[in-house]
Tab-separated table of C-alpha atoms in Angstrom:
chain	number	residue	atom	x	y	z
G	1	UNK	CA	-87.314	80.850	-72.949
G	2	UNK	CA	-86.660	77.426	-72.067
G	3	UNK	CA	-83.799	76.083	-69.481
G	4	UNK	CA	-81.144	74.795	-70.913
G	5	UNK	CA	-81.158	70.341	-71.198
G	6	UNK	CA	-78.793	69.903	-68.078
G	7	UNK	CA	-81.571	72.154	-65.968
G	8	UNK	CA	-84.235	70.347	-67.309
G	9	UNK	CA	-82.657	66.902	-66.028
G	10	UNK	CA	-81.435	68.324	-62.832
G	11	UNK	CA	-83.074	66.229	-60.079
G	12	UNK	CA	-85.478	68.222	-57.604
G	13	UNK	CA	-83.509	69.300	-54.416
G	14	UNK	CA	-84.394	66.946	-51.346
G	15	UNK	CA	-83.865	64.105	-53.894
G	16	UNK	CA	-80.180	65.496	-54.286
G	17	UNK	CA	-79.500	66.167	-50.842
G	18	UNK	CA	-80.445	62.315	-50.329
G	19	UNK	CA	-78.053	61.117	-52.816
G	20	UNK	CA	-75.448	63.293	-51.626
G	21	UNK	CA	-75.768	61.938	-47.853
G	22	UNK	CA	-75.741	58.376	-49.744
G	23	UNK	CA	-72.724	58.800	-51.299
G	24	UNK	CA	-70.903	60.455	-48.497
G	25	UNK	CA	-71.832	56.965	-46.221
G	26	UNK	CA	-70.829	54.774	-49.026
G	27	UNK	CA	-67.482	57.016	-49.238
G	28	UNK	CA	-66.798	56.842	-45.213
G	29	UNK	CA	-67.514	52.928	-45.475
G	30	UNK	CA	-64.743	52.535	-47.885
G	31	UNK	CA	-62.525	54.580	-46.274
G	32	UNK	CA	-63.234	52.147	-43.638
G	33	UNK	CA	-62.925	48.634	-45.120
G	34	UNK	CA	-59.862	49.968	-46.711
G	35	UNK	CA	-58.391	50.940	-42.713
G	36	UNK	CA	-59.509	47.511	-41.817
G	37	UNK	CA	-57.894	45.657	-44.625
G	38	UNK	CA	-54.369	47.817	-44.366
G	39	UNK	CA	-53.273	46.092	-41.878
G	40	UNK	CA	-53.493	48.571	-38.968
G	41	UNK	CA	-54.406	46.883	-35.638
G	42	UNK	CA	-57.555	48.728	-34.019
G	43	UNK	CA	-56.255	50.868	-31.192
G	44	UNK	CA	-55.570	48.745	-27.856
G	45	UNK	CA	-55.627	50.086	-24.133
G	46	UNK	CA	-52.707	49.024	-22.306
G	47	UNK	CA	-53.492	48.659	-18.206
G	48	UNK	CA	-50.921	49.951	-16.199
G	49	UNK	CA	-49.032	47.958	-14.073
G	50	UNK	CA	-49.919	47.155	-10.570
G	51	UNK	CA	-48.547	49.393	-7.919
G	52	UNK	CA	-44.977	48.914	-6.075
G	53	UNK	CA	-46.102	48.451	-2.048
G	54	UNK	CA	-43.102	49.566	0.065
G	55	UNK	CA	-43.948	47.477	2.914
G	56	UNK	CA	-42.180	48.297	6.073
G	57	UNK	CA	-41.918	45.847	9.179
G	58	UNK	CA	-41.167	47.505	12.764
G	59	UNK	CA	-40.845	45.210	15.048
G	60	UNK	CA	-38.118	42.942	17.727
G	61	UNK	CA	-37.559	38.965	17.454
G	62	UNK	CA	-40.944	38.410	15.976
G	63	UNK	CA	-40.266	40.417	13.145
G	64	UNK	CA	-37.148	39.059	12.191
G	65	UNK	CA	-38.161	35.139	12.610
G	66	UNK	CA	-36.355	33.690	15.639
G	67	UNK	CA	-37.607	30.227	15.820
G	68	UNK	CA	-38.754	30.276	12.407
G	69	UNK	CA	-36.440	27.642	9.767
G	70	UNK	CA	-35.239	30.231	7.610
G	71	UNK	CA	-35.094	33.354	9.881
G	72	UNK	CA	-33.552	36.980	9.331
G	73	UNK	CA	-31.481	36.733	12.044
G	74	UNK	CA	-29.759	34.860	14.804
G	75	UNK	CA	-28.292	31.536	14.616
G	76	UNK	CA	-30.611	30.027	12.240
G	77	UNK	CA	-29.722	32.382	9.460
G	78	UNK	CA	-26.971	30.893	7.868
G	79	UNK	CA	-24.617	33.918	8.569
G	80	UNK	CA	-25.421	33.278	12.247
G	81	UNK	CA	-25.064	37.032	12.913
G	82	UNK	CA	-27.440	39.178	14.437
G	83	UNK	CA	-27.950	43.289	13.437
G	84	UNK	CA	-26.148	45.661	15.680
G	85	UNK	CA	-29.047	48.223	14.405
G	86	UNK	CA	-32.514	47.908	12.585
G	87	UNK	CA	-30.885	47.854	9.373
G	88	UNK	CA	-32.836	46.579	6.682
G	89	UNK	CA	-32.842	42.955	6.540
G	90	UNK	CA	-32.732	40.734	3.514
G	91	UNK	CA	-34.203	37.191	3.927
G	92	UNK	CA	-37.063	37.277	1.148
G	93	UNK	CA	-36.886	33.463	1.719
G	94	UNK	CA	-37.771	33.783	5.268
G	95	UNK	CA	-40.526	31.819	6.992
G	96	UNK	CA	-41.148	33.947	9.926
G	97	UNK	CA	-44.315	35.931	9.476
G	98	UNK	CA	-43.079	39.445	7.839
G	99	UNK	CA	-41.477	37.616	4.644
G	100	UNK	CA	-44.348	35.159	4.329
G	101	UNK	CA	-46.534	38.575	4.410
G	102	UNK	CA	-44.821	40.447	2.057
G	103	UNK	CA	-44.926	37.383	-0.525
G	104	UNK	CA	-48.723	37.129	0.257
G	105	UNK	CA	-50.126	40.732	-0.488
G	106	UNK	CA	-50.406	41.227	-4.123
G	107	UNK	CA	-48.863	42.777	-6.722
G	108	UNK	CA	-44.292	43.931	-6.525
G	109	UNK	CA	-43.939	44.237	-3.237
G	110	UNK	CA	-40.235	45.824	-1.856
G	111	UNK	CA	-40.003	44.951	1.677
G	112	UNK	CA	-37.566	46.364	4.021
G	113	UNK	CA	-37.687	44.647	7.732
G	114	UNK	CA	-36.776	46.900	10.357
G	115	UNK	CA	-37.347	44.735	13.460
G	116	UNK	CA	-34.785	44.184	15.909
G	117	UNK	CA	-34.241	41.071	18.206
G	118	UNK	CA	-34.545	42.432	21.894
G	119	UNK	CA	-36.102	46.063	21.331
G	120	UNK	CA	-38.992	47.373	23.041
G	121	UNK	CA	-41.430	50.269	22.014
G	122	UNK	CA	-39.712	53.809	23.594
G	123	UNK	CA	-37.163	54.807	25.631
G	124	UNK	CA	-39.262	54.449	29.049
G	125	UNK	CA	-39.989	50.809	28.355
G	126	UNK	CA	-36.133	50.235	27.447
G	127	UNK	CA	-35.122	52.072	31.266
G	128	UNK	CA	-37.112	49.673	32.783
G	129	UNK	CA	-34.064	47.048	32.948
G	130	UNK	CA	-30.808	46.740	32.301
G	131	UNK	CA	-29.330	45.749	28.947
G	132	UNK	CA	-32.183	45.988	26.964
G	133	UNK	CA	-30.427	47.002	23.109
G	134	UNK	CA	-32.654	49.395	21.598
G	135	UNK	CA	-36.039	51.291	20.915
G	136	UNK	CA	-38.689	50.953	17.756
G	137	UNK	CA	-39.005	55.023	18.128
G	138	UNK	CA	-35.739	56.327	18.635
G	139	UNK	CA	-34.222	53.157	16.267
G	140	UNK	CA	-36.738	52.026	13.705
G	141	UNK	CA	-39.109	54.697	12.778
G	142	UNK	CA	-36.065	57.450	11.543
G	143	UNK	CA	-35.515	54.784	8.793
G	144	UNK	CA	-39.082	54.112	8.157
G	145	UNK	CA	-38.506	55.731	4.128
G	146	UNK	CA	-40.723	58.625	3.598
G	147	UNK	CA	-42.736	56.289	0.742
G	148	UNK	CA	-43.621	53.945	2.772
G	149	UNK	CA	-47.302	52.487	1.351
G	150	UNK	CA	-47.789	49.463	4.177
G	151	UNK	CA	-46.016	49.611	7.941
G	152	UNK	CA	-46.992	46.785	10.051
G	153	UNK	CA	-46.128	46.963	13.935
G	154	UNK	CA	-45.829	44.122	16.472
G	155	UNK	CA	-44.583	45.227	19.800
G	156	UNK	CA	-44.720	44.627	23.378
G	157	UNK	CA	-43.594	41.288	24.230
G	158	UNK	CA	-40.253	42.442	25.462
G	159	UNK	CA	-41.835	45.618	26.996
G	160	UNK	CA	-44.159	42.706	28.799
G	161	UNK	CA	-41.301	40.720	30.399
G	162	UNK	CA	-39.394	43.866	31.180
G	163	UNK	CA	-42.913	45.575	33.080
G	164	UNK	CA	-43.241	42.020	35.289
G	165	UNK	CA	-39.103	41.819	35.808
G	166	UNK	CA	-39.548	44.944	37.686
G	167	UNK	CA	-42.653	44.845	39.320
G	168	UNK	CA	-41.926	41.280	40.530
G	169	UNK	CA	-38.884	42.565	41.944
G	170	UNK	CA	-40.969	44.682	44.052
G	171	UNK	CA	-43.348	42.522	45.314
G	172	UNK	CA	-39.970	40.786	46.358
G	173	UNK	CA	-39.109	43.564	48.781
G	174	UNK	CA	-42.665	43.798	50.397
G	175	UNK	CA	-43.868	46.220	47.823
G	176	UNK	CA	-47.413	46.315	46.377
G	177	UNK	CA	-46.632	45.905	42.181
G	178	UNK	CA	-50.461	46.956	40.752
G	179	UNK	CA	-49.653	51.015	40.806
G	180	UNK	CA	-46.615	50.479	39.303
G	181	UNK	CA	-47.955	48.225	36.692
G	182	UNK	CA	-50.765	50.627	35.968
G	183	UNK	CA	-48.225	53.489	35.413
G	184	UNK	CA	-46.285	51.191	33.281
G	185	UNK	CA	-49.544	50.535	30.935
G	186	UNK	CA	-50.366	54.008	30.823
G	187	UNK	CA	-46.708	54.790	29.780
G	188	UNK	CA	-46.671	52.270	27.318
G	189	UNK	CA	-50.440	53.184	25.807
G	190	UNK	CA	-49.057	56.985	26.003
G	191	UNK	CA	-45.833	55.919	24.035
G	192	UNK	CA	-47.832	54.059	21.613
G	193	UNK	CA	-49.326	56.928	20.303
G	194	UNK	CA	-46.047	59.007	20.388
G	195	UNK	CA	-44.760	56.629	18.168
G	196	UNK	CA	-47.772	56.215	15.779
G	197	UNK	CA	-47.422	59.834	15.611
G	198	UNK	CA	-44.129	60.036	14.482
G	199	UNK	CA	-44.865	57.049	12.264
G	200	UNK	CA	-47.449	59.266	10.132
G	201	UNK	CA	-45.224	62.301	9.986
G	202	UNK	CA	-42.540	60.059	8.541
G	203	UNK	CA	-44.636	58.074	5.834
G	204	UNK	CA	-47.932	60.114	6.191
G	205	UNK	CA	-49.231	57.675	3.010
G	206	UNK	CA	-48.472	54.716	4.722
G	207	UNK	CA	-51.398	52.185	5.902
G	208	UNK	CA	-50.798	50.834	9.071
G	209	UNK	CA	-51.623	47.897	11.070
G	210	UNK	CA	-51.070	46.258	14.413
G	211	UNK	CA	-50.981	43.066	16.239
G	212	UNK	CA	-52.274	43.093	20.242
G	213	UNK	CA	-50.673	40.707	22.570
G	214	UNK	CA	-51.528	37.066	23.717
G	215	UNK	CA	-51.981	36.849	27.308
G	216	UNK	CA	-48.543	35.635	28.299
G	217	UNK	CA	-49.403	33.006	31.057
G	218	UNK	CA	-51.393	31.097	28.655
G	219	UNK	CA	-48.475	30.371	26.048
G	220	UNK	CA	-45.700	27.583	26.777
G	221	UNK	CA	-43.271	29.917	28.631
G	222	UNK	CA	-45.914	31.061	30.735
G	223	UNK	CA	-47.170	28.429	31.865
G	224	UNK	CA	-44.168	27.152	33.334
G	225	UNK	CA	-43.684	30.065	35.416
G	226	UNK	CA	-44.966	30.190	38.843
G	227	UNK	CA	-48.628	31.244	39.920
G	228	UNK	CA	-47.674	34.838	41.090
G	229	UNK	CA	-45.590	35.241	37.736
G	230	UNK	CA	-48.005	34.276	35.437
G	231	UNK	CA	-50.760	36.259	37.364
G	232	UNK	CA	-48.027	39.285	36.546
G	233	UNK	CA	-47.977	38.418	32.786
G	234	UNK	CA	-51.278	38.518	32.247
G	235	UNK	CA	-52.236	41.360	34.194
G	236	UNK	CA	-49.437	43.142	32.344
G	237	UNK	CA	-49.980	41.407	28.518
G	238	UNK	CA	-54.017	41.716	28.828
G	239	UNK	CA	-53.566	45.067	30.119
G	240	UNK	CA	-51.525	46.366	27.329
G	241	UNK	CA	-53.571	44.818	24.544
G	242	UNK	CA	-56.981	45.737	26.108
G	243	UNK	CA	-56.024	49.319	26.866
G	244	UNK	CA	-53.682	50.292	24.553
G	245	UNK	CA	-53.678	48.700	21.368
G	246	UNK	CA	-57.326	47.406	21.123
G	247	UNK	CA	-58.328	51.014	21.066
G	248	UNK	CA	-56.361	51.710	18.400
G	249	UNK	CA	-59.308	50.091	15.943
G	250	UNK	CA	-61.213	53.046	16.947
G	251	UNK	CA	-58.831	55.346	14.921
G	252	UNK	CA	-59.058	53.525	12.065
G	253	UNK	CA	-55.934	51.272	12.769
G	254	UNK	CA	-56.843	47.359	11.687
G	255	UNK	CA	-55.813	45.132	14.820
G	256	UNK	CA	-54.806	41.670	14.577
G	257	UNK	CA	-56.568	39.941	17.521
G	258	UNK	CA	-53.998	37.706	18.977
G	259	UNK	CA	-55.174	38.136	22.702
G	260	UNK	CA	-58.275	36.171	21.400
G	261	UNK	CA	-56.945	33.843	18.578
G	262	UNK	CA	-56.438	30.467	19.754
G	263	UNK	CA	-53.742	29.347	17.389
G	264	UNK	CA	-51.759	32.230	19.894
G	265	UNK	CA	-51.542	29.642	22.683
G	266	UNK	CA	-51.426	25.859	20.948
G	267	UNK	CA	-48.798	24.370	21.581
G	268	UNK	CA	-48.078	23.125	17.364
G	269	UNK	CA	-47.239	27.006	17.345
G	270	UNK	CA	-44.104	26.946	19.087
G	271	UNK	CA	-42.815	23.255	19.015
G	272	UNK	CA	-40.840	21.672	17.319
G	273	UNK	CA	-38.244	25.153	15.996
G	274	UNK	CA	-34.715	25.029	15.455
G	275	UNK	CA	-34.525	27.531	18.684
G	276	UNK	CA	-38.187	26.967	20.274
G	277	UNK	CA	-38.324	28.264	23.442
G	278	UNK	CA	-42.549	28.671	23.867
G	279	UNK	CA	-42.160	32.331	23.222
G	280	UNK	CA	-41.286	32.538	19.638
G	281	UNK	CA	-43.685	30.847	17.290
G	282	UNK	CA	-42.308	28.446	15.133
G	283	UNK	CA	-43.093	28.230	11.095
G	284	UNK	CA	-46.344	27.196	11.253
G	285	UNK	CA	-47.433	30.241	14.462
G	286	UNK	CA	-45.403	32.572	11.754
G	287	UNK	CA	-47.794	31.282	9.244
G	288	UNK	CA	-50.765	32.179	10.747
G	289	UNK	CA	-49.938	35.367	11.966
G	290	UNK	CA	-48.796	36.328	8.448
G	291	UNK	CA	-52.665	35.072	6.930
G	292	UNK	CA	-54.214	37.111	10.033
G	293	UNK	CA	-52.363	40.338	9.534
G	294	UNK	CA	-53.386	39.703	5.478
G	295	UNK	CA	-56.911	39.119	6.570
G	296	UNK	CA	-56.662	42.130	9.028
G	297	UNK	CA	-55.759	44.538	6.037
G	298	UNK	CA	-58.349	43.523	3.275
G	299	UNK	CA	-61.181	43.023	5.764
G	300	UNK	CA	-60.717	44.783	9.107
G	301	UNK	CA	-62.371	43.734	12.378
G	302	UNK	CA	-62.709	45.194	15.726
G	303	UNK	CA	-60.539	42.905	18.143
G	304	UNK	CA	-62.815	41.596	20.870
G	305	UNK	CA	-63.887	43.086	24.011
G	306	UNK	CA	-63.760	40.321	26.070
G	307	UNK	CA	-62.630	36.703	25.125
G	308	UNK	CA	-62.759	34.364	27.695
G	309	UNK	CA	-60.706	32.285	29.249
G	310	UNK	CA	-57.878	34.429	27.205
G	311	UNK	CA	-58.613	37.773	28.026
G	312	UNK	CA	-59.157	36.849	31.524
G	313	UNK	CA	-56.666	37.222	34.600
G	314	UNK	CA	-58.176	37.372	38.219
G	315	UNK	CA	-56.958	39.084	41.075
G	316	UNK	CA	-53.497	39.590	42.470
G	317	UNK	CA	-53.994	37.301	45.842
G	318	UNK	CA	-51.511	37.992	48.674
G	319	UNK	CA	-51.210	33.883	48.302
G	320	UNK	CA	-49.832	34.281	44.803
G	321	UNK	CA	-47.226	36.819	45.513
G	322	UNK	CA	-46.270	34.869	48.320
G	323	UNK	CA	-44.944	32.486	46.063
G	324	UNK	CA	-42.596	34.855	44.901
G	325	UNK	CA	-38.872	34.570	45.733
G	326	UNK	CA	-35.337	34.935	44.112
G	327	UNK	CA	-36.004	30.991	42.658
G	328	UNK	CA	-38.717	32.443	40.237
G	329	UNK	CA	-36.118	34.435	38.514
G	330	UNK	CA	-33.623	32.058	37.200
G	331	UNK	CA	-30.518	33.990	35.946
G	332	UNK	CA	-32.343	36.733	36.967
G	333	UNK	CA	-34.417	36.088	33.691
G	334	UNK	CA	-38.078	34.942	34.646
G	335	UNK	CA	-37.164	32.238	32.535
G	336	UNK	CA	-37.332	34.452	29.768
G	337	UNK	CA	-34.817	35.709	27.337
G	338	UNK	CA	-32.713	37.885	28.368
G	339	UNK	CA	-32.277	41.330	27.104
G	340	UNK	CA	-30.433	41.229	24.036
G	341	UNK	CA	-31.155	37.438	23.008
G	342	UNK	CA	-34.574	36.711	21.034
């Protein structure tokens, strides 16, 4: 018996698959122009915004700007009072170096500015002489917040003046100052790591960085001080960066190398400030610590081992203490501030 008509006419099976598998496409490319022409905007990914740094500032005078125009504290801020404690400081205007900073690193940035004028780094340095107002680790780092992303630390040029106050006074009375200085380096490199210690326990996903120390006879003040002073200050100043903080690159830590910078020691650095002193840089020394301590943290660079004539500070002649005597501490000062005052 014959099929019926429709079997007869019924196309052979790979040609209907084909035509199946045509129309299907042609079906899925309508579907498509008509998506396209409904108005619907094609899917678009949205990047997410660029991460908050909580930038943290420990620090003394420095820190908060003295000598800068606009500064955080002291008589050029224009409430002409100065912190009782390292409260945080509000001066996003500020031109000493931790405002300029915080306005240089990308993306929000919150800053809160712990440094205090007149602190040194622990509670030995702060023994060392009378009327010195506070500590970074028993003061600053309990109000370090826990989210800290970015702590930056410059310390030691109080801790400097207080080691050679006190060792000078020593050589005064006949006494030889180089083991005492030596324990006071070890102290401080000892106390440095306390405190970096207690740093990471209290923002453990903090990044850190550090600034060493110029050599103290070479800047303005020190220069004007006499031979067996500034021998003191940089024995004391070289000692601390070279043997304390320079190590610190070895951990990991980025170090701004100020001991071997020569902006550290111009003179355009510190003159003219509303409160220049040579100690405190001035806007444009705030300026270019800011840019090194940015440089420091997107490209880090062991600080150098040996930089002359910076880095070097001869020998402690009998001669040069000899020169010693109660007119090389005016005020009782070595014609530096005073504990307390930036």
């Amino acid at each position: 018996m014959d099929s019926p008509t429709w079997q007869k006419r019924q196309a052979p099976r790979p040609v209907r698959l084909l035509l199946l598998s045509m129309a299907i496409g042609m079906l899925g490319w309508g579907l498509t122009a008509c998506s396209e022409t409904s108005g619907s905007p094609p899917a678009v990914l949205i990047p997410s915004p660029p991460a908050l740094t909580r930038y943290v500032a420990l620090g003394a005078s420095d820190a908060v700007g003295f000598n800068a125009s606009i500064s955080c504290d002291g008589p050029a801020n224009a409430a002409g009072t100065r912190p009782q404690r390292s409260e945080p400081l509000d001066c996003p205007n500020g031109t000493g170096y931790v405002p300029r900073l915080a306005r240089l690193l990308p993306g929000p940035v919150e800053l809160i500015n712990l440094g205090r004028s007149g602190a040194v780094l622990s509670p030995a340095m702060q023994a060392l002489r009378e009327g010195i107002p506070a500590n970074l680790l028993q003061e600053q780092v309990p109000r370090i917040p826990p989210d800290a992303t970015l702590i930056t630390l410059w310390v030691g040029g109080n801790d400097t003046n207080a080691i050679v106050f006190a060792a000078a006074q020593r050589a005064l009375q006949g006494e030889d100052p180089l083991p005492f200085i030596e324990r006071q380096i070890q102290q401080f490199a000892a106390d440095y790591q306390t405190l970096l210690q207690a740093v990471r326990a209290r923002a453990p996903q903090a990044r850190l960085a550090v600034a060493n120390l110029p050599n103290f006879a070479l800047i303005p003040l020190g220069q004007q001080q006499p031979r067996g002073l500034r021998q003191l200050l940089a024995l004391v100043s070289v000692g601390l960066s070279q043997r304390a903080i320079n190590p610190l690159s070895q951990e990991g830590i980025p170090v701004v190398d100020l001991l071997c910078d020569p902006r550290s020691y111009r003179r355009e650095s510190f003159f003219p400030g509303p409160l220049a002193d040579g100690f405190h840089p001035n806007d444009r020394g705030y300026a270019d610590l800011a840019e090194a301590f940015l440089r420091i943290l997107q490209q880090p660079v062991p600080p150098q081992r040996h930089c002359p004539p910076f880095s070097e500070v001869g020998s402690l002649a009998p001669e040069a203490l000899a020169e010693l005597s109660s007119s090389s501490f005016p005020k009782a000062e070595l014609s530096f501030p005073s504990p307390g005052k930036p």
